[in-house]
Coordinates of C-alpha atoms in Angstrom, one line a residue:
X1 CA 23.0 133.3 132.0
X2 CA 24.0 132.2 128.4
X3 CA 26.5 133.5 125.9
X4 CA 25.6 133.6 122.7
X5 CA 29.5 132.9 120.8
X6 CA 30.4 134.5 117.6
X7 CA 30.0 132.3 114.4
X8 CA 33.5 131.6 113.2
X9 CA 35.0 131.6 116.7
X10 CA 38.1 129.0 117.1
X11 CA 37.6 126.2 119.2
X12 CA 40.8 127.6 121.2
X13 CA 39.0 130.7 121.8
X14 CA 35.6 129.1 123.6
X15 CA 38.1 126.9 125.5
X16 CA 39.9 130.1 126.6
X17 CA 36.3 132.1 127.3
X18 CA 34.6 128.5 129.7
X19 CA 38.2 127.8 131.7
X20 CA 37.8 131.9 133.1
X21 CA 34.1 131.1 133.7
X22 CA 34.6 128.0 135.5
X23 CA 38.0 129.9 137.4
X24 CA 35.2 132.7 138.0
X25 CA 33.1 129.6 140.2
X26 CA 30.4 128.7 137.9
X27 CA 29.6 125.4 135.9
X28 CA 29.6 125.8 132.4
X29 CA 27.0 123.9 130.0
X30 CA 28.3 124.1 126.6
X31 CA 26.1 123.2 123.5
X32 CA 27.2 123.3 119.8
X33 CA 24.4 123.6 117.3
X34 CA 24.1 123.8 113.8
X35 CA 24.2 127.3 113.6
X36 CA 26.4 128.4 117.0
X37 CA 28.1 127.8 120.1
X38 CA 26.1 128.6 123.7
X39 CA 27.3 128.3 126.8
X40 CA 25.6 128.5 129.9
X41 CA 26.6 129.6 133.1
X42 CA 25.0 127.5 136.0
X43 CA 25.3 128.8 139.6
X44 CA 25.1 132.7 141.5
X45 CA 25.3 134.7 138.1
X46 CA 23.8 137.7 140.5
X47 CA 27.6 138.0 141.6
X48 CA 28.4 139.4 137.6
X49 CA 26.5 141.1 135.0
X50 CA 26.1 140.9 131.0
X51 CA 28.8 143.3 130.8
X52 CA 31.4 141.1 132.6
X53 CA 30.5 138.6 129.7
X54 CA 30.5 140.6 127.3
X55 CA 34.6 142.1 127.0
X56 CA 35.3 139.2 125.6
X57 CA 35.6 138.6 122.0
X58 CA 34.7 136.1 121.2
X59 CA 31.2 137.2 123.2
X60 CA 28.3 137.7 120.4
X61 CA 25.4 138.2 122.9
X62 CA 24.6 137.6 126.3
X63 CA 21.2 137.4 128.5
X64 CA 20.0 135.8 131.5
X65 CA 17.2 132.9 132.1
X66 CA 14.6 134.0 134.4
X67 CA 13.3 130.4 134.6
X68 CA 14.6 128.7 137.2
X69 CA 15.2 124.8 135.0
X70 CA 18.2 126.0 133.4
X71 CA 19.8 122.2 131.7
X72 CA 15.7 121.6 130.4
X73 CA 15.7 125.0 128.8
X74 CA 15.9 125.6 125.3
X75 CA 17.5 128.6 125.7
X76 CA 20.4 126.8 126.8
X77 CA 20.2 124.3 123.8
X78 CA 18.7 125.9 120.8
X79 CA 18.4 122.3 118.9
X80 CA 16.0 119.3 119.4
X81 CA 18.1 116.9 121.8
X82 CA 18.2 113.1 120.1
X83 CA 18.1 110.6 122.7
X84 CA 19.9 107.3 121.8
X85 CA 18.4 104.3 123.8
X86 CA 21.0 101.5 122.4
X87 CA 20.3 102.7 118.7
X88 CA 17.2 104.1 118.6
X89 CA 16.8 107.5 118.3
X90 CA 14.1 109.8 119.8
X91 CA 13.3 113.2 119.2
X92 CA 14.1 115.7 116.6
X93 CA 12.1 113.7 113.5
X94 CA 13.0 110.2 115.0
X95 CA 10.1 108.4 116.5
X96 CA 10.1 106.1 119.6
X97 CA 7.2 103.9 119.5
X98 CA 7.0 102.1 123.1
X99 CA 4.9 99.0 123.3
X100 CA 3.9 96.2 125.6
X101 CA 2.5 94.6 128.3
X102 CA 1.1 96.6 131.3
X103 CA 2.5 93.4 133.7
X104 CA 5.2 91.3 132.8
X105 CA 3.9 87.8 133.2
X106 CA 5.7 84.7 132.1
X107 CA 8.4 84.5 129.9
X108 CA 7.1 83.2 126.9
X109 CA 4.3 85.2 126.5
X110 CA 6.4 88.8 126.9
X111 CA 9.0 87.2 124.0
X112 CA 6.2 85.8 121.7
X113 CA 4.4 89.0 122.1
X114 CA 7.6 91.3 121.8
X115 CA 7.9 89.6 118.3
X116 CA 4.7 90.6 117.3
X117 CA 5.0 94.2 118.4
X118 CA 8.0 94.7 116.3
X119 CA 6.8 93.1 113.2
X120 CA 4.6 96.4 113.6
X121 CA 6.2 99.0 113.5
X122 CA 7.3 98.6 117.5
X123 CA 11.1 99.9 118.2
X124 CA 11.0 99.9 122.1
X125 CA 9.8 97.4 124.3
X126 CA 7.6 98.7 127.5
X127 CA 6.9 96.1 130.4
X128 CA 6.1 96.6 133.7
X129 CA 8.0 94.3 136.6
X130 CA 7.3 96.3 139.9
X131 CA 4.2 98.1 139.4
X132 CA 2.8 100.7 141.8
X133 CA -0.9 100.0 142.1
X134 CA -3.4 102.1 144.0
X135 CA -4.7 99.0 145.6
X136 CA -2.1 97.3 147.9
X137 CA -3.8 93.6 146.9
X138 CA -3.6 94.3 143.8
X139 CA -0.6 92.2 141.6
X140 CA 2.7 94.2 142.2
X141 CA 4.7 92.4 139.7
X142 CA 7.0 89.9 139.8
X143 CA 10.3 91.9 140.1
X144 CA 13.9 91.6 139.3
X145 CA 12.3 88.3 137.9
X146 CA 10.2 90.2 135.5
X147 CA 13.5 92.2 134.5
X148 CA 15.1 88.9 133.4
X149 CA 12.1 87.8 131.3
X150 CA 12.4 91.5 129.5
X151 CA 16.4 91.5 128.7
X152 CA 15.2 87.6 127.2
X153 CA 12.8 88.9 125.4
X154 CA 15.1 91.6 124.2
X155 CA 17.6 89.4 123.1
X156 CA 14.8 87.3 120.7
X157 CA 14.0 90.2 118.9
X158 CA 16.7 93.3 119.6
X159 CA 14.0 95.6 120.9
X160 CA 15.4 97.9 124.1
X161 CA 13.2 97.7 127.3
X162 CA 11.7 100.3 129.3
X163 CA 10.5 99.5 132.7
X164 CA 9.2 101.5 136.0
X165 CA 11.9 102.1 139.0
X166 CA 10.1 102.8 141.8
X167 CA 12.8 102.5 144.5
X168 CA 16.7 103.3 144.6
X169 CA 16.7 100.1 146.3
X170 CA 16.6 98.5 142.6
X171 CA 18.7 101.3 140.5
X172 CA 21.5 98.8 140.2
X173 CA 19.5 95.9 138.7
X174 CA 17.9 98.8 136.4
X175 CA 21.3 100.1 135.3
X176 CA 22.1 96.6 134.4
X177 CA 18.8 95.0 132.8
X178 CA 17.2 97.5 131.1
X179 CA 17.6 100.4 128.3
X180 CA 15.2 103.2 130.2
X181 CA 14.4 104.3 133.4
X182 CA 10.7 104.9 133.9
X183 CA 9.5 107.6 136.3
X184 CA 6.0 107.6 136.8
X185 CA 3.6 109.8 137.6
X186 CA 3.2 109.0 140.9
X187 CA 7.0 109.5 141.3
X188 CA 7.7 112.5 139.3
X189 CA 8.2 114.5 142.7
X190 CA 10.5 112.0 144.4
X191 CA 13.8 113.9 144.5
X192 CA 15.6 111.2 146.0
X193 CA 14.4 108.8 143.0
X194 CA 15.3 111.3 140.6
X195 CA 18.7 113.0 142.1
X196 CA 19.7 109.2 142.0
X197 CA 19.1 108.8 138.4
X198 CA 20.9 111.8 137.7
X199 CA 24.1 110.2 138.6
X200 CA 23.2 107.1 135.5
X201 CA 23.8 107.6 131.8
X202 CA 20.7 105.7 131.3
X203 CA 17.8 107.7 129.3
X204 CA 14.9 108.4 131.4
X205 CA 10.9 108.4 131.1
X206 CA 9.8 111.2 132.8
X207 CA 5.8 110.6 133.3
X208 CA 3.9 113.7 134.3
X209 CA 2.3 113.7 137.4
X210 CA -1.6 113.4 137.6
X211 CA -1.8 116.4 139.0
X212 CA 1.7 118.6 138.3
X213 CA 2.1 121.2 136.3
X214 CA 4.0 121.2 133.0
X215 CA 6.2 123.6 135.4
X216 CA 7.0 121.0 137.8
X217 CA 7.3 118.7 134.9
X218 CA 10.1 120.5 134.1
X219 CA 11.9 120.8 137.4
X220 CA 11.4 117.3 138.0
X221 CA 13.9 117.1 134.6
X222 CA 16.1 119.3 136.0
X223 CA 16.5 117.3 138.9
X224 CA 17.8 114.7 136.8
X225 CA 19.7 117.0 134.1
X226 CA 21.7 118.9 137.0
X227 CA 23.4 115.3 138.4
X228 CA 24.7 115.1 135.2
X229 CA 22.2 112.8 132.8
X230 CA 21.0 114.4 130.1
X231 CA 18.8 111.6 128.7
X232 CA 15.5 112.9 129.7
X233 CA 12.4 112.0 127.5
X234 CA 9.3 113.7 129.1
X235 CA 5.9 111.5 128.6
X236 CA 2.5 113.0 129.0
X237 CA 0.0 110.3 130.4
X238 CA -3.1 112.3 131.7
X239 CA -3.5 114.6 134.4
X240 CA -6.4 114.0 136.7
X241 CA -9.8 116.8 136.0
X242 CA -13.5 116.6 137.3
X243 CA -14.2 114.2 134.4
X244 CA -15.1 110.8 134.7
X245 CA -15.8 109.3 131.9
X246 CA -12.0 108.8 131.0
X247 CA -10.1 107.9 133.4
X248 CA -7.1 110.4 132.8
X249 CA -7.9 113.8 130.2
X250 CA -5.2 113.6 127.9
X251 CA -3.2 117.3 127.4
X252 CA -2.3 117.1 124.2
X253 CA -1.5 120.7 125.0
X254 CA 1.9 119.7 125.9
X255 CA 3.1 119.3 123.5
X256 CA 4.0 122.3 122.0
X257 CA 4.4 123.9 125.6
X258 CA 7.0 121.2 126.2
X259 CA 9.0 121.9 122.7
X260 CA 9.2 125.7 123.0
X261 CA 10.4 125.5 126.1
X262 CA 12.5 122.1 126.2
X263 CA 14.3 121.1 123.7
X264 CA 14.4 117.5 125.9
X265 CA 12.0 115.5 123.4
X266 CA 8.1 113.9 124.5
X267 CA 6.0 111.1 123.9
X268 CA 2.6 110.4 124.9
X269 CA 0.8 107.7 126.2
X270 CA -3.0 107.4 125.1
X271 CA -3.5 104.5 127.4
X272 CA -2.8 105.4 131.3
X273 CA -5.1 108.3 129.6
X274 CA -8.3 106.6 128.2
X275 CA -7.8 103.7 130.7
X276 CA -10.4 102.5 128.1
X277 CA -9.3 100.5 125.1
X278 CA -11.5 102.0 122.4
X279 CA -10.0 106.0 123.0
X280 CA -6.9 104.4 122.4
X281 CA -5.9 104.6 118.6
X282 CA -7.9 107.9 118.6
X283 CA -5.5 109.7 120.9
X284 CA -2.6 108.0 119.7
X285 CA -3.7 109.6 115.8
X286 CA -4.0 112.9 117.4
X287 CA -0.7 112.5 119.3
X288 CA 1.0 111.7 116.5
X289 CA -0.3 115.0 114.7
X290 CA 0.1 117.0 117.1
X291 CA 4.1 116.5 117.5
X292 CA 4.5 114.3 119.4
X293 CA 8.1 112.6 119.6
X294 CA 6.6 108.9 120.5
X295 CA 4.1 106.9 121.6
X296 CA 3.6 104.3 124.9
X297 CA 1.3 101.9 124.1
X298 CA -0.4 98.5 126.2
X299 CA -0.5 95.7 124.4
X300 CA -1.8 92.6 125.8
X301 CA -2.3 89.0 124.0
X302 CA -5.4 88.0 125.8
X303 CA -6.2 91.7 127.7
X304 CA -9.5 90.5 129.5
X305 CA -7.5 87.7 131.8
X306 CA -4.2 90.4 132.0
X307 CA -3.1 90.3 135.2
X308 CA -3.1 94.2 135.5
X309 CA -5.0 97.3 133.6
X310 CA -6.3 95.1 130.8
X311 CA -8.8 98.0 130.0
X312 CA -6.8 100.0 128.4
X313 CA -4.0 97.2 126.6
X314 CA -4.9 96.9 122.6
X315 CA -4.5 93.3 121.4
X316 CA -1.6 92.1 119.1
X317 CA -3.8 93.0 115.9
X318 CA -5.8 96.5 117.3
X319 CA -1.9 97.1 117.1
X320 CA -1.2 96.0 114.0
X321 CA -4.0 97.8 112.7
X322 CA -3.0 101.0 114.5
X323 CA 0.6 100.9 113.3
X324 CA -0.5 101.0 109.6
X325 CA -2.0 104.5 110.5
X326 CA 0.6 105.5 112.6
X327 CA 3.2 105.0 109.8
X328 CA 1.5 106.8 107.2
X329 CA 0.9 109.6 109.4
X330 CA 4.7 109.3 110.2
X331 CA 5.2 110.2 106.6
X332 CA 3.1 113.7 107.1
X333 CA 4.7 114.9 109.5
X334 CA 8.4 114.0 108.2
X335 CA 9.4 111.5 110.8
X336 CA 11.0 108.1 111.1
X337 CA 10.8 105.2 114.0
X338 CA 14.5 104.0 112.6
X339 CA 13.2 100.3 112.3
X340 CA 15.5 99.5 109.6
X341 CA 18.3 99.8 112.2
X342 CA 16.0 97.1 114.4
X343 CA 15.2 94.8 111.9
X344 CA 19.0 93.9 111.5
X345 CA 19.6 92.8 114.7

């Protein structure tokens, strides 16, 4: 159930309303938008009617939310949420360009690549320290040492770090050493992991499961937000279909659907969707024009000799060329990467 507060309501009146709601046994979610304040009731609202709330003179309107996701729902929060990643903003007109290698391999190459990516226009650095692989014999990542290398790259460039957490065993390390905790497609419905991350205040990049519906994806975000962490960013990385020409099928329809249903930002990962290098630039450009709030792109200085997924990594030169076009498209879409703030670091 959500309550629209009357325009011009006094702060004391709003506080009295929220106090009464909490004393009735409900959690309160308050959203102060550009035009009005919205109060969300979380709990078993079947016990009360709309008229129970309308009796307060500060209340303008009341209605129920039928969707099971509440905090992620745009009705709870009408304005676009803007997530702050150590100074880099994502959401509304703020665009995230997250780039880097699939796997962290060594410090020298990671730092050198991070400098190239920043010069090209990336505002966040991705890198896998722990790698979920289909084969148990494939390279699994450097672990905590990989996180340390990413920290060094951040110190050299100022780029905030995004890396994937696979287990609650390393949650404390991630809270200390990364700026965005990525939840991979295979862990989208690992509810114990989502609940644990929900108890932190770290921004979360939540990838869509390869066979997940959008509703299931929204409910996974709700798990994180229900724990108190509202800094969630959706990431579409392609879904599994009958098509075999590409690794996955990039579902750009998620952008308008998610943006209608939720106030949270959504970014696109064309690298994992395509699985093929030459497709990535086209899909990245299409993602910008779809209205997405960001991109996540894999880049490696020598893709042919990458330790993992080299076939879906751009070279630094290819990334440079792509970003020239992306920046022009962002002007059309009236979005910004905010690189001015990053360059000063």
